[in-house]
mmCIF file with all atom_site columns, C-alpha atoms in Angstrom:
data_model
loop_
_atom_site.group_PDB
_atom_site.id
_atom_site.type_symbol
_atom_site.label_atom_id
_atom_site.label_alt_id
_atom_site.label_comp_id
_atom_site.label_asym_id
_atom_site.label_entity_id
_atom_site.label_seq_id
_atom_site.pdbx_PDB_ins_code
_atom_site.Cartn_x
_atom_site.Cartn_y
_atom_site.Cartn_z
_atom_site.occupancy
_atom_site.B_iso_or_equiv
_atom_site.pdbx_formal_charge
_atom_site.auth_seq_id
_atom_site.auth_comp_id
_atom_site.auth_asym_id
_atom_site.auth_atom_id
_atom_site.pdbx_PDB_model_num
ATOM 1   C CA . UNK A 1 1   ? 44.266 -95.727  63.299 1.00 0.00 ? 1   UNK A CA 1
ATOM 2   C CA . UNK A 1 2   ? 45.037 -98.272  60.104 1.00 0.00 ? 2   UNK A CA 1
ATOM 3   C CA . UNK A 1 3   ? 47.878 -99.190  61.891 1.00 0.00 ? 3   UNK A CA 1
ATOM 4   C CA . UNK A 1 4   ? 45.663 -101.083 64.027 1.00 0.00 ? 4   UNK A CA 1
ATOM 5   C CA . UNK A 1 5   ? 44.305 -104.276 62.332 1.00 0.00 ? 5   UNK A CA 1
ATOM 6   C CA . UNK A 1 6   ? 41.596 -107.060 62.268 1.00 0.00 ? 6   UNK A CA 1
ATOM 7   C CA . UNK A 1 7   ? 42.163 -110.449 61.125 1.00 0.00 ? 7   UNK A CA 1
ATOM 8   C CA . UNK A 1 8   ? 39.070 -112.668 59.854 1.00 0.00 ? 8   UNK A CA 1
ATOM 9   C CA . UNK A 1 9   ? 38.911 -116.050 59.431 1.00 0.00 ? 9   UNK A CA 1
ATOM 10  C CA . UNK A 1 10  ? 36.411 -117.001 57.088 1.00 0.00 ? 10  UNK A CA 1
ATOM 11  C CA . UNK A 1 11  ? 34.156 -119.952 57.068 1.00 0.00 ? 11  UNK A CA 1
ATOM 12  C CA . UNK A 1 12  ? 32.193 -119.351 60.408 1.00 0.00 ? 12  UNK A CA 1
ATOM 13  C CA . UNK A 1 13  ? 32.974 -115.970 60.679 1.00 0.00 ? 13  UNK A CA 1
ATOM 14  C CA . UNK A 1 14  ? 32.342 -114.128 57.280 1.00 0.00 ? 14  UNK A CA 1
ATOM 15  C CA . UNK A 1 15  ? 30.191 -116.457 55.439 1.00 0.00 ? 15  UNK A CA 1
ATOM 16  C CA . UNK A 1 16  ? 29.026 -120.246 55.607 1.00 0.00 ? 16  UNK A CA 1
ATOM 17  C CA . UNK A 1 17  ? 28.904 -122.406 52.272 1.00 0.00 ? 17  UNK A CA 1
ATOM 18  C CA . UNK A 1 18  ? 28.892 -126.460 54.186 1.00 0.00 ? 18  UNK A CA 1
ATOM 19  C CA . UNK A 1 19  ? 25.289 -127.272 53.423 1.00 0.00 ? 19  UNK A CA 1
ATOM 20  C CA . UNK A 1 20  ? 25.926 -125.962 49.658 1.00 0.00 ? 20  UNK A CA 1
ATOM 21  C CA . UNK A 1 21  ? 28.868 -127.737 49.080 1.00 0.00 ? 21  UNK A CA 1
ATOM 22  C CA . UNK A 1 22  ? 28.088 -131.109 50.499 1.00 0.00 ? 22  UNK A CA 1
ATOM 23  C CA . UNK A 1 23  ? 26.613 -132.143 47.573 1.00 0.00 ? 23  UNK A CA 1
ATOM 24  C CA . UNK A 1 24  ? 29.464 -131.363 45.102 1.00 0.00 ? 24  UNK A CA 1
ATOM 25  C CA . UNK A 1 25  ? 31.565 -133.205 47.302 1.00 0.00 ? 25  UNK A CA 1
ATOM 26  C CA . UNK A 1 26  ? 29.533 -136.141 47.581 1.00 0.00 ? 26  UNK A CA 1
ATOM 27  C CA . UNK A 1 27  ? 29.217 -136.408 43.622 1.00 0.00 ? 27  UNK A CA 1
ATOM 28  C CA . UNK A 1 28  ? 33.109 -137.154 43.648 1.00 0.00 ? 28  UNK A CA 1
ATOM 29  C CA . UNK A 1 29  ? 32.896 -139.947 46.294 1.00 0.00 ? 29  UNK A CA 1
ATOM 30  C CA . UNK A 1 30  ? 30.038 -141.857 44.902 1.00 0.00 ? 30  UNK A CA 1
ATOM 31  C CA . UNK A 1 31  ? 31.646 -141.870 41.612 1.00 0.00 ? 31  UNK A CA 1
ATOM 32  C CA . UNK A 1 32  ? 35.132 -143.490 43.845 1.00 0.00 ? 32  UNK A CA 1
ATOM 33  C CA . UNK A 1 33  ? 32.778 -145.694 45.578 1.00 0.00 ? 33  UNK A CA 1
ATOM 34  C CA . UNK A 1 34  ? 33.463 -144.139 48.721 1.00 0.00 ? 34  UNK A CA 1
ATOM 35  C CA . UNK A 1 35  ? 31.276 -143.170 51.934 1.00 0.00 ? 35  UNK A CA 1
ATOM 36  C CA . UNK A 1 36  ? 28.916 -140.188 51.796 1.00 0.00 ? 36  UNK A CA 1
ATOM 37  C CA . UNK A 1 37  ? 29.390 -137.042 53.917 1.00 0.00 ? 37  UNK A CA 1
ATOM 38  C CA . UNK A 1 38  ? 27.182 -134.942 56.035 1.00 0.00 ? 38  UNK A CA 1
ATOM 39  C CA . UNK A 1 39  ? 26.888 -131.381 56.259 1.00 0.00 ? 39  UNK A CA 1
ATOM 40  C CA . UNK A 1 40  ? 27.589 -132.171 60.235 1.00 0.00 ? 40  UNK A CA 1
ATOM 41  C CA . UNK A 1 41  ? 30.586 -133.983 59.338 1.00 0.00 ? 41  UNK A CA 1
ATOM 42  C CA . UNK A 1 42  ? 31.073 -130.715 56.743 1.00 0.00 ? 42  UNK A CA 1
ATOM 43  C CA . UNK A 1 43  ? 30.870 -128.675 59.784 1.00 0.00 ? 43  UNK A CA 1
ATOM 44  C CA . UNK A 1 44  ? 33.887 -130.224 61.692 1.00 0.00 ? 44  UNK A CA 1
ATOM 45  C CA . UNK A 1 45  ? 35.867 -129.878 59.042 1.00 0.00 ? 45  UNK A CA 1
ATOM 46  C CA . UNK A 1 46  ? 35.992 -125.843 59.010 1.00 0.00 ? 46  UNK A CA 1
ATOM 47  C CA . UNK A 1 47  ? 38.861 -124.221 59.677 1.00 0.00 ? 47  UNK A CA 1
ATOM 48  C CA . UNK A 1 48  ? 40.968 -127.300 59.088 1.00 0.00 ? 48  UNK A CA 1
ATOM 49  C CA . UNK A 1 49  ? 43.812 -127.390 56.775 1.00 0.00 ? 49  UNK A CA 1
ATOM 50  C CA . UNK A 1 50  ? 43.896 -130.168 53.296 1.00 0.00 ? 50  UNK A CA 1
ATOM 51  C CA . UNK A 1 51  ? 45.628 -132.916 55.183 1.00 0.00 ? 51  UNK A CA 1
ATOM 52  C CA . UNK A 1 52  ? 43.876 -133.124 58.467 1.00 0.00 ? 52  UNK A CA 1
ATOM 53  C CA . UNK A 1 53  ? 40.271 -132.468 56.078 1.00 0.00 ? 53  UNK A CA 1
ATOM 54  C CA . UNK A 1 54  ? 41.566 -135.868 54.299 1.00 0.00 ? 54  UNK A CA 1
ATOM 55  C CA . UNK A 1 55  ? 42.328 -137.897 57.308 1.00 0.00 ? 55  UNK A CA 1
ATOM 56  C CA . UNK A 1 56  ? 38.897 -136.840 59.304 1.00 0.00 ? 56  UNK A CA 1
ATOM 57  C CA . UNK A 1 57  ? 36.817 -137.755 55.523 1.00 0.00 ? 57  UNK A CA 1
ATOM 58  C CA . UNK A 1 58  ? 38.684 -141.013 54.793 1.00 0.00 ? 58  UNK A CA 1
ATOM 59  C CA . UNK A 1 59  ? 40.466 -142.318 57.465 1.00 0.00 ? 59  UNK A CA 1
ATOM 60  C CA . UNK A 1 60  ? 40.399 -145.976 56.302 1.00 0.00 ? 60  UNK A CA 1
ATOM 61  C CA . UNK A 1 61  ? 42.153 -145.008 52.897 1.00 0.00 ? 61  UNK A CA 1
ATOM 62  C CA . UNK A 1 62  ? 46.105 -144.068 52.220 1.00 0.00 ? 62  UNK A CA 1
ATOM 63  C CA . UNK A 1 63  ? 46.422 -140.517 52.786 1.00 0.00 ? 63  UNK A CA 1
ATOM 64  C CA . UNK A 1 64  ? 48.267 -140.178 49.572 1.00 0.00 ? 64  UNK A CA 1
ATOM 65  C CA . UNK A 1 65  ? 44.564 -141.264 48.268 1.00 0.00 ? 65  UNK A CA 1
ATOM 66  C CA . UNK A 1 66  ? 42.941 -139.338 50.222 1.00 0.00 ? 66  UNK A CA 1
ATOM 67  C CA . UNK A 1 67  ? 44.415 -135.985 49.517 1.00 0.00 ? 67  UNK A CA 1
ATOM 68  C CA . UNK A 1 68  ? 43.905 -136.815 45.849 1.00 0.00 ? 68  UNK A CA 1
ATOM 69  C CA . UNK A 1 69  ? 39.744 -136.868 47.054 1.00 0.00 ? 69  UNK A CA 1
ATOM 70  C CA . UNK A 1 70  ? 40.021 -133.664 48.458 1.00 0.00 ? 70  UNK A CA 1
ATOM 71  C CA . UNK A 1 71  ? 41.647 -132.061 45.792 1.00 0.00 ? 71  UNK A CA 1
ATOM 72  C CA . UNK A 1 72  ? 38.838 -133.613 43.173 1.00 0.00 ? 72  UNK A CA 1
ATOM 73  C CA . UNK A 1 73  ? 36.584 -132.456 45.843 1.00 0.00 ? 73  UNK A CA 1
ATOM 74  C CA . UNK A 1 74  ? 37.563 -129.065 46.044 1.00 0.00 ? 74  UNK A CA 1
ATOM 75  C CA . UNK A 1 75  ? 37.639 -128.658 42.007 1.00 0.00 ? 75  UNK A CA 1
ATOM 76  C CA . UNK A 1 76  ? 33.438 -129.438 42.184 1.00 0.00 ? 76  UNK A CA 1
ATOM 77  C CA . UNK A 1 77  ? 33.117 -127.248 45.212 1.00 0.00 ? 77  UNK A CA 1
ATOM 78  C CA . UNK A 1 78  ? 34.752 -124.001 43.778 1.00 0.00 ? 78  UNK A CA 1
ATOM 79  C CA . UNK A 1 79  ? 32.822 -124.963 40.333 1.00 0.00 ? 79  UNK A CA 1
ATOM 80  C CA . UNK A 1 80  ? 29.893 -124.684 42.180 1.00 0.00 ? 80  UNK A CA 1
ATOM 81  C CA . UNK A 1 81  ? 30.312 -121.639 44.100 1.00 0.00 ? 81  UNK A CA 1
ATOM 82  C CA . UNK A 1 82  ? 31.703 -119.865 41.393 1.00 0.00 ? 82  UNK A CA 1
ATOM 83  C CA . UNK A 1 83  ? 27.910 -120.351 40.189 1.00 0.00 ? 83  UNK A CA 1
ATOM 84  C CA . UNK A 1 84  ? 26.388 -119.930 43.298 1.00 0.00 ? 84  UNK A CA 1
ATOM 85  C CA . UNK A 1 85  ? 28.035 -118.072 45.994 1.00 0.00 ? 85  UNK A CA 1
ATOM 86  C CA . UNK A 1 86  ? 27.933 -119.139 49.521 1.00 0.00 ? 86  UNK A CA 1
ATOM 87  C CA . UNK A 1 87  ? 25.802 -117.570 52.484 1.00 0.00 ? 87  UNK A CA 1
ATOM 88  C CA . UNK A 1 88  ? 27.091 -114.066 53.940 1.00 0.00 ? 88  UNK A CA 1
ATOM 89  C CA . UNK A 1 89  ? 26.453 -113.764 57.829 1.00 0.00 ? 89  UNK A CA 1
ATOM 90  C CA . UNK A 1 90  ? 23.363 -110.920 58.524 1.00 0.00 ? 90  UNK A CA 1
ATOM 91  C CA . UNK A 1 91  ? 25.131 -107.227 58.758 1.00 0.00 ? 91  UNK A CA 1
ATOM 92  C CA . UNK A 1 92  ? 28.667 -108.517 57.483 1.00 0.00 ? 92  UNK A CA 1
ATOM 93  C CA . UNK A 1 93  ? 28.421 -105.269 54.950 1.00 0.00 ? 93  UNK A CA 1
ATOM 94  C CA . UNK A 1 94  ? 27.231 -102.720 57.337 1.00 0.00 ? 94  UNK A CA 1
ATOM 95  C CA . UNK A 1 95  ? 29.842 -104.138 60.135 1.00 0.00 ? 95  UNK A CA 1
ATOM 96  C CA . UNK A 1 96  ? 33.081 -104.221 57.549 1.00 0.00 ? 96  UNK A CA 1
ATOM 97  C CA . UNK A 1 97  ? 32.087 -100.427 55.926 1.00 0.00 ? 97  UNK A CA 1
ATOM 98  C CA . UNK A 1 98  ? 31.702 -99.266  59.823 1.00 0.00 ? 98  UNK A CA 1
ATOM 99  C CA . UNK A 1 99  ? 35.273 -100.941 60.649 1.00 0.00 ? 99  UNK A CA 1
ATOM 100 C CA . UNK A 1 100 ? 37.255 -100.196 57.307 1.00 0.00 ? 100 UNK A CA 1
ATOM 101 C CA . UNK A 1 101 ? 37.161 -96.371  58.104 1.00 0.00 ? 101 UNK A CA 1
ATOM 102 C CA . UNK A 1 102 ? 39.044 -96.933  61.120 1.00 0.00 ? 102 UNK A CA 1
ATOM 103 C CA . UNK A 1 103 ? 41.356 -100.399 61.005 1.00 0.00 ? 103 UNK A CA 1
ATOM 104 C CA . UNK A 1 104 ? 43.293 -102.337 58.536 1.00 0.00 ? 104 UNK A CA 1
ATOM 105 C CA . UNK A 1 105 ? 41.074 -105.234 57.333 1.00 0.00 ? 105 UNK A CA 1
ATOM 106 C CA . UNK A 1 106 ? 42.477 -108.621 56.271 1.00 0.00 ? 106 UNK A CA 1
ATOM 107 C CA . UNK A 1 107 ? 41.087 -112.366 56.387 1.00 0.00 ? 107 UNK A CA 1
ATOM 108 C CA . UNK A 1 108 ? 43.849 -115.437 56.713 1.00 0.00 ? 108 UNK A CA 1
ATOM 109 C CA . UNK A 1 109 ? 42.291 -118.671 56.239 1.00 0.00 ? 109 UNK A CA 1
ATOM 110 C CA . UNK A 1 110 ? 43.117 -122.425 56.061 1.00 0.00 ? 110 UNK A CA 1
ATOM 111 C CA . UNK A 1 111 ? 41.405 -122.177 52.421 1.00 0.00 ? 111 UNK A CA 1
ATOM 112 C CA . UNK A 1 112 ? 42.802 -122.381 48.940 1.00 0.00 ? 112 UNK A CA 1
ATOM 113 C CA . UNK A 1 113 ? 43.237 -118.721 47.001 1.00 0.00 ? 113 UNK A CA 1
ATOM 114 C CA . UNK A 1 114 ? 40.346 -119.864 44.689 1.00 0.00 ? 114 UNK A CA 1
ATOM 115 C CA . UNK A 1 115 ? 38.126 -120.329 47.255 1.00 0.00 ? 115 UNK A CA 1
ATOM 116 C CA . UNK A 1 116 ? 39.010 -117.123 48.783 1.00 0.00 ? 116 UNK A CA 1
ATOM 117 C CA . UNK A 1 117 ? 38.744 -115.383 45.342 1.00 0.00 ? 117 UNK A CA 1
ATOM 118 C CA . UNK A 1 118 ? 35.254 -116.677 45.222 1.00 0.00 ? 118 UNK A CA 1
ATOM 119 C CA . UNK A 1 119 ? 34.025 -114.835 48.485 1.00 0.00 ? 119 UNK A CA 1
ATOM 120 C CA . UNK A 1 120 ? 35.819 -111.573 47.269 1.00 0.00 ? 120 UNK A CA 1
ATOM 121 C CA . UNK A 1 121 ? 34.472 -111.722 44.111 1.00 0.00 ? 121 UNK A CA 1
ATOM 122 C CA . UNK A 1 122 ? 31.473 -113.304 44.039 1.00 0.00 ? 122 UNK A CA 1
ATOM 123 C CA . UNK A 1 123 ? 29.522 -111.227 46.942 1.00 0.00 ? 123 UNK A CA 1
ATOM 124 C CA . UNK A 1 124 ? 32.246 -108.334 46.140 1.00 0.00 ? 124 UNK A CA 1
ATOM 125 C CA . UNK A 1 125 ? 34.262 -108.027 49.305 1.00 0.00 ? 125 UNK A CA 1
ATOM 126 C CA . UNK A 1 126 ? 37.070 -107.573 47.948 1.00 0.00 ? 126 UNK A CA 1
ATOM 127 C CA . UNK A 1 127 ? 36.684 -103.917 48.451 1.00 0.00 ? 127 UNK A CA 1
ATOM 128 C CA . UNK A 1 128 ? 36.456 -104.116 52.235 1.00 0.00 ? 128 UNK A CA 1
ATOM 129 C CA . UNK A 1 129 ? 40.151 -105.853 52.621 1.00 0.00 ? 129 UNK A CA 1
ATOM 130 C CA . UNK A 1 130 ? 43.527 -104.527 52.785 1.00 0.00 ? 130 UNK A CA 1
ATOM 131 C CA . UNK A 1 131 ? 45.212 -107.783 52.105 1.00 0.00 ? 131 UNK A CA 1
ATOM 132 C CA . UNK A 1 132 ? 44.686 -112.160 52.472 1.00 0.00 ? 132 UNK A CA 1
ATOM 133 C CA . UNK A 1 133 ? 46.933 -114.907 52.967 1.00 0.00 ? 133 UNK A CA 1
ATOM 134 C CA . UNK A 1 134 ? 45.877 -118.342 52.527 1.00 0.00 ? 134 UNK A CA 1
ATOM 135 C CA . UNK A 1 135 ? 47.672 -121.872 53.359 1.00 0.00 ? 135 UNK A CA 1
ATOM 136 C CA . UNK A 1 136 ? 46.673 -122.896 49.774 1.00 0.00 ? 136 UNK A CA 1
ATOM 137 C CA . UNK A 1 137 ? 49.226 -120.273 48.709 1.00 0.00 ? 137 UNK A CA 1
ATOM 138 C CA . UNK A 1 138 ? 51.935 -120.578 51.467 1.00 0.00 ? 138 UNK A CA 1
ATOM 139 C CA . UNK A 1 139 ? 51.532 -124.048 52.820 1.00 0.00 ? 139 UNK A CA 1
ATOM 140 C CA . UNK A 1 140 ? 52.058 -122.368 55.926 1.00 0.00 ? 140 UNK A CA 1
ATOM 141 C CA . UNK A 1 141 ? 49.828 -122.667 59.360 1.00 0.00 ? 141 UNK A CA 1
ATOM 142 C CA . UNK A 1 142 ? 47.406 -120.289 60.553 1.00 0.00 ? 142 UNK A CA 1
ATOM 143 C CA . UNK A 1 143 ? 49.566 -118.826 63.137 1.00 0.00 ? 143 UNK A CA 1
ATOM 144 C CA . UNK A 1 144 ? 52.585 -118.174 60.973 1.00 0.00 ? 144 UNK A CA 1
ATOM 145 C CA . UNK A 1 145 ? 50.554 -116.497 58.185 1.00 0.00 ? 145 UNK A CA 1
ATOM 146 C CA . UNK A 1 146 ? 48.676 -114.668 60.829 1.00 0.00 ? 146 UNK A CA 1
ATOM 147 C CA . UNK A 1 147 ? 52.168 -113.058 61.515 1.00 0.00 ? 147 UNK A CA 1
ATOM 148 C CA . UNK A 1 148 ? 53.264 -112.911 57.946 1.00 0.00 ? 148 UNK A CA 1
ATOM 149 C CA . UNK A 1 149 ? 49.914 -110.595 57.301 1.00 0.00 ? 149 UNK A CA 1
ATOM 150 C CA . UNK A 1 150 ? 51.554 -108.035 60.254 1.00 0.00 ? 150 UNK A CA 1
ATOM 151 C CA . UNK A 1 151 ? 54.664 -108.026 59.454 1.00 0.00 ? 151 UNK A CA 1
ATOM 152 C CA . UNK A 1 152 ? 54.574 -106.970 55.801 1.00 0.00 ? 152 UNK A CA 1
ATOM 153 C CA . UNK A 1 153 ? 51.820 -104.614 56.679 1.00 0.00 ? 153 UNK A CA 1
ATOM 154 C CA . UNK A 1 154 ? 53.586 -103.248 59.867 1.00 0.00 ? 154 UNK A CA 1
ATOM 155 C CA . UNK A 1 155 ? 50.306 -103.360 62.071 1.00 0.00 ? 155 UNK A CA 1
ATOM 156 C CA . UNK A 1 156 ? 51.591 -101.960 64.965 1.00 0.00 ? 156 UNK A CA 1
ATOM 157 C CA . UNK A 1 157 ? 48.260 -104.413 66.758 1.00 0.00 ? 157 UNK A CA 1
ATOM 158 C CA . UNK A 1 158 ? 45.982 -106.682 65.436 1.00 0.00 ? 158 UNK A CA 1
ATOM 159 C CA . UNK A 1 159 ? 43.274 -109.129 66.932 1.00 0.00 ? 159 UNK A CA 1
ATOM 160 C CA . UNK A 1 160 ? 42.033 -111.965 65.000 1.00 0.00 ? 160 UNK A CA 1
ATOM 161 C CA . UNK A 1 161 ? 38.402 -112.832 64.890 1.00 0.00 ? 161 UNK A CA 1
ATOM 162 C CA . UNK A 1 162 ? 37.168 -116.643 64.298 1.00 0.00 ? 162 UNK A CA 1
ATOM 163 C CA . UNK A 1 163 ? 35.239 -118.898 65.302 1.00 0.00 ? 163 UNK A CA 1
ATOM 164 C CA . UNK A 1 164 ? 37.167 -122.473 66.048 1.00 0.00 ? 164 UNK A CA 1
ATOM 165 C CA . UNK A 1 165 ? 39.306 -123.108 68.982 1.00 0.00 ? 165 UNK A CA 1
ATOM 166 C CA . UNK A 1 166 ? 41.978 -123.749 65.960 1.00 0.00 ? 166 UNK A CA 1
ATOM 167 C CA . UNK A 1 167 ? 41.375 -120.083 65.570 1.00 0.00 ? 167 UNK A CA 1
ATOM 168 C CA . UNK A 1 168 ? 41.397 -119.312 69.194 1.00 0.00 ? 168 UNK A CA 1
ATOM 169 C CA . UNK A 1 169 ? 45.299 -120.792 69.262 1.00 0.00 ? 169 UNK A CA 1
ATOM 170 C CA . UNK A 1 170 ? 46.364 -119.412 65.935 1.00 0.00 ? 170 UNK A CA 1
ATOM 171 C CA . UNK A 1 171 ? 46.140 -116.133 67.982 1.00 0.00 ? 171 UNK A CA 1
ATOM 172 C CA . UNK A 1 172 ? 47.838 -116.725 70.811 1.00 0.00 ? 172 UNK A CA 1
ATOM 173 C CA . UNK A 1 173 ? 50.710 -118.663 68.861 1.00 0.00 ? 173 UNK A CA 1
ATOM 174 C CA . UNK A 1 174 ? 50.902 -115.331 67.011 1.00 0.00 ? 174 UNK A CA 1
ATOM 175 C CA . UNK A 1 175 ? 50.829 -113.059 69.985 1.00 0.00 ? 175 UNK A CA 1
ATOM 176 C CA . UNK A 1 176 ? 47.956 -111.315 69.187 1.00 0.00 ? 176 UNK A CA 1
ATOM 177 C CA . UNK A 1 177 ? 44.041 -111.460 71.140 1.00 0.00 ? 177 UNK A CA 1
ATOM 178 C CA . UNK A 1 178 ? 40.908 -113.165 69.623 1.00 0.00 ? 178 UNK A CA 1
ATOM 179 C CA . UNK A 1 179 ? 37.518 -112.780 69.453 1.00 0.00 ? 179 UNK A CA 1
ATOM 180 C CA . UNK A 1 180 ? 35.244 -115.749 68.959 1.00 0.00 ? 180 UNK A CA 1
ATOM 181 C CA . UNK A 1 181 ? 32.385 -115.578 66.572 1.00 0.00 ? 181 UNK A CA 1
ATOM 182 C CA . UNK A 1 182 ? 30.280 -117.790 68.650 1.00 0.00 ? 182 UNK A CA 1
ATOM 183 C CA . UNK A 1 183 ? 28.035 -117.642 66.033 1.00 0.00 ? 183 UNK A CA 1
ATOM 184 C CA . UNK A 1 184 ? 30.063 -119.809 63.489 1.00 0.00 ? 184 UNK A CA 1
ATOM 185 C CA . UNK A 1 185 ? 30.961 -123.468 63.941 1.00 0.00 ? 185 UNK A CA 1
ATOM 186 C CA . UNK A 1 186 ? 33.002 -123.549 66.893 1.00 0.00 ? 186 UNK A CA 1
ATOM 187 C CA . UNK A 1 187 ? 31.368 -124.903 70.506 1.00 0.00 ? 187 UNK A CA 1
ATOM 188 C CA . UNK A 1 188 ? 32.202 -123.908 74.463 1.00 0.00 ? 188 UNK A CA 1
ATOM 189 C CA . UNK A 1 189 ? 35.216 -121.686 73.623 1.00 0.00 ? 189 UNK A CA 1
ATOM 190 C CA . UNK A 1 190 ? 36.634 -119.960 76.550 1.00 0.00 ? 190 UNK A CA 1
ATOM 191 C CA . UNK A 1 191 ? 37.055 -116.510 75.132 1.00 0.00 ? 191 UNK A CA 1
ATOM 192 C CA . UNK A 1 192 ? 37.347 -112.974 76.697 1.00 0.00 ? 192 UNK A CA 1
ATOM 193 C CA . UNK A 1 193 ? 35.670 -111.775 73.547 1.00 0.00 ? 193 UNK A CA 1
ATOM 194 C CA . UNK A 1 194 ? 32.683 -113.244 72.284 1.00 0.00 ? 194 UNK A CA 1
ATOM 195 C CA . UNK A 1 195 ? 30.591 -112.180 69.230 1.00 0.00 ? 195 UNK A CA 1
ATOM 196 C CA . UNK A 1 196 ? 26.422 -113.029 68.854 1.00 0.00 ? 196 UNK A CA 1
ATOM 197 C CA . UNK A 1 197 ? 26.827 -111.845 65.584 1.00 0.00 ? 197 UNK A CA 1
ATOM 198 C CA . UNK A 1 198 ? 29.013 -110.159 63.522 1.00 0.00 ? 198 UNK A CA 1
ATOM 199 C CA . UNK A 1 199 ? 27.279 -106.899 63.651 1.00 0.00 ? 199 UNK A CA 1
ATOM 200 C CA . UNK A 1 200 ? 28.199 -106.514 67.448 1.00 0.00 ? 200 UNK A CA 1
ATOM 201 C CA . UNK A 1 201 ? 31.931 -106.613 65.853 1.00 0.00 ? 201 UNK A CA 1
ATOM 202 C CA . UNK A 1 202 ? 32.021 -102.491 65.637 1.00 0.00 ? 202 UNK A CA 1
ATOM 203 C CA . UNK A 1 203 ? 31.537 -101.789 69.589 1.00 0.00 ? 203 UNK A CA 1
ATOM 204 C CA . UNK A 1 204 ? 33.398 -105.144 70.630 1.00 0.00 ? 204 UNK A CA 1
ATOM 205 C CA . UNK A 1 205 ? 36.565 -103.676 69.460 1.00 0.00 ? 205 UNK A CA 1
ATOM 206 C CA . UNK A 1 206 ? 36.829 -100.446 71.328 1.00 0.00 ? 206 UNK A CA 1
ATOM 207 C CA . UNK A 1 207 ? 37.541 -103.042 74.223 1.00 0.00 ? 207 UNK A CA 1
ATOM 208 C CA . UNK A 1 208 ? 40.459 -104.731 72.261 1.00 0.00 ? 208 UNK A CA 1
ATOM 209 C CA . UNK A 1 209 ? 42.390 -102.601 70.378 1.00 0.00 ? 209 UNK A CA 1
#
């Protein structure tokens, strides 16, 4: 059966940190002078990778500039979640022990690897997952490292489980179904397979894989 596998994404499908890391962020842009964030605006940019994140925060600014924001941004945020943690959806432990004894478990995410590391280590996941890729690492998209993540595992099927309609294409680009965590950030996805919670993942499956 671990030849079968199931791709997470992570923010909005494993664990949520936008209202805690608003504020870090905002700390960098009043000290630049620049306009505040919300944790709505937070929100929408979930899922995203660095350079569209810059150009949806500060699209009246050079992107070079921008990009430089993030990055100052995300040095606060992982500062302060390295403190603090983030917020693990309800039954995330229960559903990942339930699933590990019968697929291959990995997460792929638009996120850097210290962000990443942070989740594993922090709420200690790591022991649930089989293996991560990250576009902080391989500057690659979604789809591509969705693929990379079967191929040097040689999953003979996967599905990939998020909650953005970025997600939803990632999955078809690479060939594989989805299941939307409705739950998460995303709105009014078409899906086949939709998720109330991540606790309903266990018995969702059996119809997938």
């Amino acid at each position: 059966m671990r030849e079968k596998g199931i791709i997470f994404d992570l923010d909005g499908t494993l664990w949520s940190t936008s209202a805690q890391i608003v504020p870090a962020w905002n700390e960098v842009l009043l000290r630049k002078g620049l306009p505040l964030i919300t944790v709505e605006q937070m929100n929408s940019f979930m899922g995203k990778t660095p350079d569209m994140i810059a150009s949806m925060m500060l699209p009246d600014i050079a992107h070079e500039k921008a990009m430089r924001v993030f990055a100052e941004c995300v040095v606060e945020e992982d500062r302060y979640l390295e403190r603090h943690g983030g917020v693990l959806y309800q039954g995330i432990e229960e559903a990942l022990s339930a699933l590990k004894k019968r697929f291959f478990l990995a997460i792929v995410s638009n996120c850097n690897e210290e962000y990443l590391d942070i989740f594993l280590d922090y709420h200690g996941m790591r022991r649930y997952f089989d293996d991560c890729e990250t576009y902080g690492r391989t500057h690659k998209q979604k789809h591509d490292n969705i693929r990379l993540v079967i191929e040097r595992n040689s999953l003979v099927s996967a599905v990939y489980v998020g909650d953005t309609e970025l997600d939803q294409q990632s999955a078809e680009k690479a060939g594989i179904p989805f299941i939307w965590a409705s739950y998460g950030f995303g709105k009014d996805i078409a899906a086949e397979h939709i998720l109330q919670s991540i606790s309903e993942l266990p018995d969702t499956i059996t119809h997938v894989l």
